[in-house]
Tab-separated table of C-alpha atoms in Angstrom:
chain	number	residue	atom	x	y	z
A	1	UNK	CA	-0.176	-0.034	0.184
A	2	UNK	CA	1.066	3.035	-0.859
A	3	UNK	CA	0.420	7.264	0.903
A	4	UNK	CA	-1.170	10.561	-0.902
A	5	UNK	CA	1.289	11.903	-2.617
A	6	UNK	CA	0.878	15.373	-2.797
A	7	UNK	CA	-0.386	17.894	0.266
A	8	UNK	CA	-0.664	21.389	-0.746
A	9	UNK	CA	0.338	23.271	2.266
A	10	UNK	CA	-2.155	24.976	4.384
A	11	UNK	CA	-1.978	28.584	2.661
A	12	UNK	CA	-3.361	27.155	-1.187
A	13	UNK	CA	-5.658	25.058	0.547
A	14	UNK	CA	-7.390	28.152	2.012
A	15	UNK	CA	-7.910	29.548	-1.764
A	16	UNK	CA	-8.482	26.993	-3.424
A	17	UNK	CA	-11.379	25.906	-0.785
A	18	UNK	CA	-12.468	29.988	-1.522
A	19	UNK	CA	-12.918	29.163	-5.071
A	20	UNK	CA	-14.138	26.322	-4.538
A	21	UNK	CA	-17.378	27.376	-1.903
A	22	UNK	CA	-17.490	30.690	-4.866
A	23	UNK	CA	-18.051	28.078	-7.243
A	24	UNK	CA	-20.340	26.023	-5.471
A	25	UNK	CA	-22.427	28.583	-4.203
A	26	UNK	CA	-23.481	29.458	-7.914
A	27	UNK	CA	-25.661	28.033	-10.138
A	28	UNK	CA	-28.155	24.724	-9.149
A	29	UNK	CA	-27.214	22.348	-11.190
A	30	UNK	CA	-23.584	21.177	-11.345
A	31	UNK	CA	-25.036	20.155	-15.000
A	32	UNK	CA	-25.929	23.317	-16.602
A	33	UNK	CA	-23.716	24.460	-19.224
A	34	UNK	CA	-23.541	27.473	-18.027
A	35	UNK	CA	-21.724	26.500	-14.336
A	36	UNK	CA	-19.215	24.068	-15.890
A	37	UNK	CA	-18.179	27.138	-18.344
A	38	UNK	CA	-17.795	29.707	-15.196
A	39	UNK	CA	-15.979	25.977	-13.123
A	40	UNK	CA	-13.338	26.316	-16.048
A	41	UNK	CA	-12.885	29.785	-15.525
A	42	UNK	CA	-12.400	29.471	-12.516
A	43	UNK	CA	-9.611	26.861	-12.280
A	44	UNK	CA	-7.482	29.945	-13.219
A	45	UNK	CA	-7.930	30.914	-9.411
A	46	UNK	CA	-6.911	27.886	-8.134
A	47	UNK	CA	-3.172	28.187	-6.199
A	48	UNK	CA	-0.343	27.595	-9.217
A	49	UNK	CA	1.029	25.005	-7.092
A	50	UNK	CA	-2.206	22.700	-7.529
A	51	UNK	CA	-2.196	23.538	-11.155
A	52	UNK	CA	1.354	22.963	-11.681
A	53	UNK	CA	0.950	19.615	-10.873
A	54	UNK	CA	-2.033	18.895	-12.495
A	55	UNK	CA	0.040	20.209	-15.587
A	56	UNK	CA	2.650	18.305	-15.798
A	57	UNK	CA	0.735	14.860	-14.299
A	58	UNK	CA	-1.524	15.794	-17.969
A	59	UNK	CA	1.815	15.834	-19.832
A	60	UNK	CA	3.241	12.263	-18.528
A	61	UNK	CA	1.247	10.649	-16.010
A	62	UNK	CA	4.574	9.020	-14.622
A	63	UNK	CA	5.206	5.432	-14.175
A	64	UNK	CA	2.502	4.648	-12.099
A	65	UNK	CA	-0.246	6.596	-14.083
A	66	UNK	CA	-1.689	7.708	-10.957
A	67	UNK	CA	-2.179	11.058	-9.064
A	68	UNK	CA	-3.337	11.647	-5.340
A	69	UNK	CA	-4.191	14.529	-4.032
A	70	UNK	CA	-4.195	15.070	-0.232
A	71	UNK	CA	-6.064	16.633	2.180
A	72	UNK	CA	-8.048	18.116	-0.320
A	73	UNK	CA	-11.521	20.446	0.891
A	74	UNK	CA	-15.452	18.589	0.116
A	75	UNK	CA	-17.111	20.618	3.391
A	76	UNK	CA	-19.918	19.012	4.670
A	77	UNK	CA	-20.593	15.816	4.164
A	78	UNK	CA	-24.540	14.484	4.453
A	79	UNK	CA	-25.695	10.756	5.394
A	80	UNK	CA	-23.814	8.211	2.697
A	81	UNK	CA	-26.678	7.394	-0.223
A	82	UNK	CA	-27.854	4.202	-0.008
A	83	UNK	CA	-29.470	3.483	-4.094
A	84	UNK	CA	-28.341	2.155	-6.972
A	85	UNK	CA	-27.612	5.182	-9.462
A	86	UNK	CA	-26.930	8.226	-7.316
A	87	UNK	CA	-25.499	11.210	-8.226
A	88	UNK	CA	-24.814	14.259	-7.565
A	89	UNK	CA	-26.513	17.722	-9.182
A	90	UNK	CA	-26.477	20.140	-6.326
A	91	UNK	CA	-23.424	22.181	-5.911
A	92	UNK	CA	-21.717	21.444	-3.085
A	93	UNK	CA	-17.679	22.178	-2.129
A	94	UNK	CA	-16.449	18.723	-3.270
A	95	UNK	CA	-18.320	18.888	-7.091
A	96	UNK	CA	-16.940	22.507	-6.683
A	97	UNK	CA	-13.057	20.961	-6.650
A	98	UNK	CA	-13.915	17.536	-8.688
A	99	UNK	CA	-15.076	20.269	-11.848
A	100	UNK	CA	-12.309	23.090	-10.473
A	101	UNK	CA	-9.413	20.192	-11.363
A	102	UNK	CA	-11.626	18.089	-14.647
A	103	UNK	CA	-10.789	21.781	-16.589
A	104	UNK	CA	-7.241	21.471	-15.156
A	105	UNK	CA	-6.912	17.429	-17.055
A	106	UNK	CA	-9.659	18.520	-20.192
A	107	UNK	CA	-13.057	19.084	-19.649
A	108	UNK	CA	-15.556	16.815	-17.873
A	109	UNK	CA	-18.109	14.893	-19.439
A	110	UNK	CA	-20.142	11.626	-18.773
A	111	UNK	CA	-22.631	9.329	-20.619
A	112	UNK	CA	-25.979	9.035	-21.049
A	113	UNK	CA	-26.433	5.488	-20.612
A	114	UNK	CA	-24.429	6.063	-16.764
A	115	UNK	CA	-26.150	7.353	-14.075
A	116	UNK	CA	-28.460	9.561	-15.980
A	117	UNK	CA	-25.419	11.538	-17.432
A	118	UNK	CA	-24.244	13.144	-14.641
A	119	UNK	CA	-20.837	15.083	-14.424
A	120	UNK	CA	-20.456	13.838	-10.547
A	121	UNK	CA	-21.183	10.630	-9.735
A	122	UNK	CA	-21.772	8.899	-6.300
A	123	UNK	CA	-19.648	5.104	-5.867
A	124	UNK	CA	-21.195	4.134	-2.978
A	125	UNK	CA	-22.283	0.168	-1.172
A	126	UNK	CA	-26.016	-0.383	-2.255
A	127	UNK	CA	-27.588	-2.802	-0.521
A	128	UNK	CA	-28.310	-5.980	-2.497
A	129	UNK	CA	-25.955	-5.132	-4.981
A	130	UNK	CA	-22.482	-6.350	-2.710
A	131	UNK	CA	-21.721	-9.092	-5.013
A	132	UNK	CA	-21.700	-6.332	-8.532
A	133	UNK	CA	-18.209	-5.588	-10.568
A	134	UNK	CA	-19.056	-2.085	-10.410
A	135	UNK	CA	-19.629	0.854	-8.346
A	136	UNK	CA	-22.340	-0.117	-6.450
A	137	UNK	CA	-20.829	-3.453	-5.217
A	138	UNK	CA	-18.838	-3.998	-2.018
A	139	UNK	CA	-16.880	-7.357	-3.204
A	140	UNK	CA	-13.489	-7.078	-4.721
A	141	UNK	CA	-13.365	-5.090	-7.876
A	142	UNK	CA	-11.812	-6.395	-11.253
A	143	UNK	CA	-9.100	-4.421	-12.675
A	144	UNK	CA	-10.381	-2.596	-15.875
A	145	UNK	CA	-10.163	0.510	-18.693
A	146	UNK	CA	-13.035	2.403	-17.689
A	147	UNK	CA	-15.692	2.168	-19.882
A	148	UNK	CA	-12.943	-0.321	-22.200
A	149	UNK	CA	-15.244	-1.027	-24.490
A	150	UNK	CA	-16.408	2.315	-26.285
A	151	UNK	CA	-14.418	4.363	-28.977
A	152	UNK	CA	-14.434	8.109	-26.182
A	153	UNK	CA	-13.864	5.584	-23.350
A	154	UNK	CA	-12.283	8.737	-20.731
A	155	UNK	CA	-8.746	10.083	-20.681
A	156	UNK	CA	-9.108	10.702	-17.028
A	157	UNK	CA	-10.908	8.771	-13.786
A	158	UNK	CA	-11.497	11.553	-11.215
A	159	UNK	CA	-12.092	9.358	-7.347
A	160	UNK	CA	-12.491	11.813	-4.605
A	161	UNK	CA	-13.240	10.643	-1.050
A	162	UNK	CA	-15.922	11.931	1.100
A	163	UNK	CA	-15.590	9.248	3.198
A	164	UNK	CA	-13.475	5.988	3.900
A	165	UNK	CA	-15.150	2.484	5.502
A	166	UNK	CA	-15.939	2.190	8.589
A	167	UNK	CA	-12.967	-0.401	9.264
A	168	UNK	CA	-10.750	1.339	7.063
A	169	UNK	CA	-9.799	-1.353	4.709
A	170	UNK	CA	-11.008	-0.611	1.351
A	171	UNK	CA	-7.840	0.454	-1.036
A	172	UNK	CA	-7.985	1.274	-4.557
A	173	UNK	CA	-6.075	-0.508	-6.784
A	174	UNK	CA	-3.900	0.640	-9.173
A	175	UNK	CA	-2.088	-1.061	-12.325
A	176	UNK	CA	0.110	0.464	-15.466
A	177	UNK	CA	1.437	-1.080	-17.836
A	178	UNK	CA	4.966	0.795	-17.868
A	179	UNK	CA	5.743	-0.611	-14.554
A	180	UNK	CA	5.555	-3.965	-16.001
A	181	UNK	CA	5.757	-3.766	-19.619
A	182	UNK	CA	9.373	-4.767	-19.329
A	183	UNK	CA	8.813	-8.213	-18.082
A	184	UNK	CA	6.295	-9.283	-21.379
A	185	UNK	CA	7.733	-11.529	-23.609
A	186	UNK	CA	7.775	-9.719	-27.140
A	187	UNK	CA	5.377	-12.259	-28.434
A	188	UNK	CA	3.323	-11.246	-26.087
A	189	UNK	CA	3.460	-8.165	-26.807
A	190	UNK	CA	2.773	-8.906	-29.576
A	191	UNK	CA	0.482	-10.527	-29.425
A	192	UNK	CA	-1.706	-8.395	-26.676
A	193	UNK	CA	-1.313	-5.414	-29.872
A	194	UNK	CA	-4.325	-7.551	-32.446
A	195	UNK	CA	-7.978	-6.858	-31.853
A	196	UNK	CA	-7.845	-10.172	-31.092
A	197	UNK	CA	-9.939	-9.476	-27.873
A	198	UNK	CA	-13.633	-9.019	-27.266
A	199	UNK	CA	-15.093	-6.200	-23.987
A	200	UNK	CA	-19.136	-6.916	-23.481
A	201	UNK	CA	-20.551	-3.463	-23.390
A	202	UNK	CA	-22.619	-3.047	-19.695
A	203	UNK	CA	-26.532	-3.979	-20.226
A	204	UNK	CA	-26.993	0.109	-19.238
A	205	UNK	CA	-25.222	0.789	-22.974
A	206	UNK	CA	-28.092	-0.840	-24.836
A	207	UNK	CA	-28.495	-4.089	-23.872
A	208	UNK	CA	-27.265	-5.667	-27.168
A	209	UNK	CA	-24.252	-7.300	-24.909
A	210	UNK	CA	-22.067	-7.754	-28.608
A	211	UNK	CA	-19.250	-5.122	-27.064
A	212	UNK	CA	-16.658	-4.191	-29.028
A	213	UNK	CA	-13.377	-5.827	-31.050
A	214	UNK	CA	-9.282	-4.007	-29.676
A	215	UNK	CA	-6.445	-4.969	-29.403
A	216	UNK	CA	-5.572	-4.513	-25.542
A	217	UNK	CA	-2.114	-2.602	-26.419
A	218	UNK	CA	-2.124	0.293	-28.865
A	219	UNK	CA	0.213	2.895	-29.798
A	220	UNK	CA	3.679	3.148	-29.497
A	221	UNK	CA	5.045	-0.269	-28.536
A	222	UNK	CA	7.657	1.100	-25.983
A	223	UNK	CA	5.358	3.575	-24.002
A	224	UNK	CA	1.281	2.242	-25.450
A	225	UNK	CA	-2.241	2.545	-24.155
A	226	UNK	CA	-3.876	-0.327	-22.079
A	227	UNK	CA	-6.979	-1.297	-22.599
A	228	UNK	CA	-8.642	-4.199	-20.930
A	229	UNK	CA	-11.427	-5.115	-18.342
A	230	UNK	CA	-10.539	-8.390	-16.084
A	231	UNK	CA	-14.285	-8.961	-16.298
A	232	UNK	CA	-15.436	-8.776	-19.400
A	233	UNK	CA	-12.808	-8.557	-21.974
A	234	UNK	CA	-12.191	-12.192	-22.924
A	235	UNK	CA	-9.883	-13.545	-26.388
A	236	UNK	CA	-10.945	-14.819	-29.205
A	237	UNK	CA	-7.697	-17.029	-29.673
A	238	UNK	CA	-5.303	-19.255	-28.235
A	239	UNK	CA	-2.284	-17.757	-28.221
A	240	UNK	CA	-4.824	-13.988	-27.596
A	241	UNK	CA	-5.761	-16.321	-24.190
A	242	UNK	CA	-1.963	-17.224	-23.028
A	243	UNK	CA	-0.635	-13.516	-23.712
A	244	UNK	CA	-3.594	-12.584	-21.763
A	245	UNK	CA	-2.884	-15.317	-18.587
A	246	UNK	CA	0.571	-13.772	-18.721
A	247	UNK	CA	-0.784	-9.912	-18.427
A	248	UNK	CA	-2.730	-10.774	-16.119
A	249	UNK	CA	-0.256	-12.376	-13.917
A	250	UNK	CA	2.021	-8.911	-14.400
A	251	UNK	CA	-1.049	-7.259	-12.901
A	252	UNK	CA	-1.015	-9.543	-9.403
A	253	UNK	CA	2.882	-9.264	-9.386
A	254	UNK	CA	2.500	-4.723	-10.153
A	255	UNK	CA	-0.858	-3.792	-9.003
A	256	UNK	CA	-0.660	-0.891	-5.935
A	257	UNK	CA	-3.479	0.139	-3.482
A	258	UNK	CA	-3.817	3.302	-1.773
A	259	UNK	CA	-6.909	3.951	1.361
A	260	UNK	CA	-8.406	6.935	0.672
A	261	UNK	CA	-8.781	8.796	3.130
A	262	UNK	CA	-11.851	12.081	3.197
A	263	UNK	CA	-10.109	14.788	0.986
A	264	UNK	CA	-8.068	12.731	-0.649
A	265	UNK	CA	-8.334	12.450	-4.855
A	266	UNK	CA	-6.862	9.845	-6.927
A	267	UNK	CA	-6.954	11.046	-10.362
A	268	UNK	CA	-6.280	7.449	-12.931
A	269	UNK	CA	-4.177	8.331	-16.079
A	270	UNK	CA	-7.295	5.507	-18.042
A	271	UNK	CA	-4.907	5.444	-21.266
A	272	UNK	CA	-1.955	4.151	-19.450
A	273	UNK	CA	-3.587	2.747	-16.428
A	274	UNK	CA	-6.441	0.133	-14.943
A	275	UNK	CA	-8.048	0.157	-11.912
A	276	UNK	CA	-10.241	-1.618	-9.238
A	277	UNK	CA	-11.146	-1.847	-5.435
A	278	UNK	CA	-10.547	-4.560	-2.786
A	279	UNK	CA	-13.609	-6.152	-0.303
A	280	UNK	CA	-14.918	-4.263	2.221
A	281	UNK	CA	-18.415	-5.244	4.608
A	282	UNK	CA	-20.462	-2.385	4.371
A	283	UNK	CA	-22.792	-1.274	7.131
A	284	UNK	CA	-25.778	0.872	5.546
A	285	UNK	CA	-26.084	3.064	8.037
A	286	UNK	CA	-25.536	6.715	6.709
A	287	UNK	CA	-21.782	6.447	7.441
A	288	UNK	CA	-20.434	3.294	4.543
A	289	UNK	CA	-17.944	4.587	2.263
A	290	UNK	CA	-18.697	7.240	-0.749
A	291	UNK	CA	-16.664	8.545	-3.490
A	292	UNK	CA	-17.404	10.949	-6.144
A	293	UNK	CA	-16.767	10.748	-9.509
A	294	UNK	CA	-15.593	12.385	-12.515
A	295	UNK	CA	-14.665	11.593	-16.223
A	296	UNK	CA	-12.512	14.231	-17.474
A	297	UNK	CA	-11.737	14.218	-21.162
A	298	UNK	CA	-8.451	15.597	-22.803
A	299	UNK	CA	-10.102	16.555	-25.819
A	300	UNK	CA	-13.159	16.313	-26.382
A	301	UNK	CA	-14.305	17.442	-29.284
A	302	UNK	CA	-12.612	13.878	-30.663
A	303	UNK	CA	-16.433	12.815	-29.014
A	304	UNK	CA	-18.203	15.575	-31.114
A	305	UNK	CA	-20.685	13.174	-33.361
A	306	UNK	CA	-21.166	11.703	-29.907
A	307	UNK	CA	-22.944	14.677	-27.627
A	308	UNK	CA	-25.695	16.388	-29.415
A	309	UNK	CA	-26.101	20.263	-29.107
A	310	UNK	CA	-21.470	20.105	-28.214
A	311	UNK	CA	-23.174	19.379	-24.186
A	312	UNK	CA	-21.038	17.512	-21.899
A	313	UNK	CA	-22.785	14.099	-22.360
A	314	UNK	CA	-22.133	11.750	-24.879
A	315	UNK	CA	-25.681	9.936	-25.834
A	316	UNK	CA	-24.236	7.262	-27.742
């Protein structure tokens, strides 16, 4: 397990808190385009050390493809929601922090089929959903590229902790292909670069379950992108199955974990790093683990044909 990596000084945190509170005080809905535009402009008012850290991470996300910012302002935290599809529409300090930093990474956006297209989504355990491989479950969540099946998957996944689990054991787990590429043979890497893998789309994205064909490794062979969902991707050939088994072995050896605490924000570079979560036991008493999630896109223009009216919601 590793600890949080970046902590702003008290003065910078105070400035960030002020900017977030001012943003949260304006508008009725986070998803309103005027509020999003206000957040984009307000990003320039945040402390320079924060902007430099995010800018550096955006340029190159490092050997782990993950950034953890610690001690960020989150405001007053109400009882943890316990319903499927829970989202945040009303501006809050925590939601403002997510929106601000999303603009440092690119632009926030979401998918209409997922949590109604809300820009800030709750990641909470839901009664009866314990075994689900998704954000409502509490069993171990296997490693995955967020929306691996989608042509316009997010570049960054942002996870802001509002409340830790009761026992303090739940950890966000990440695996970056950069940490293990040298262990994979040239033959394995070559097979992983072939479009011989099928990742099923979840029912919320049309229900057909057909998914998409793709390669697991793409781009520069020396620093490739990674696309895999351990629960939803299957190899279509024997050699693809062998190569995938080799990669899974590397994942087991090289993943790292962090136990997020209130005010910790983890930013995962979804292009090179998969994420998952360890098992934990919810109590459904209003004080369970609560993360809020926002997706950021480095080049929102690429998904323009999926976003009617140039909105922040991908409709397909």
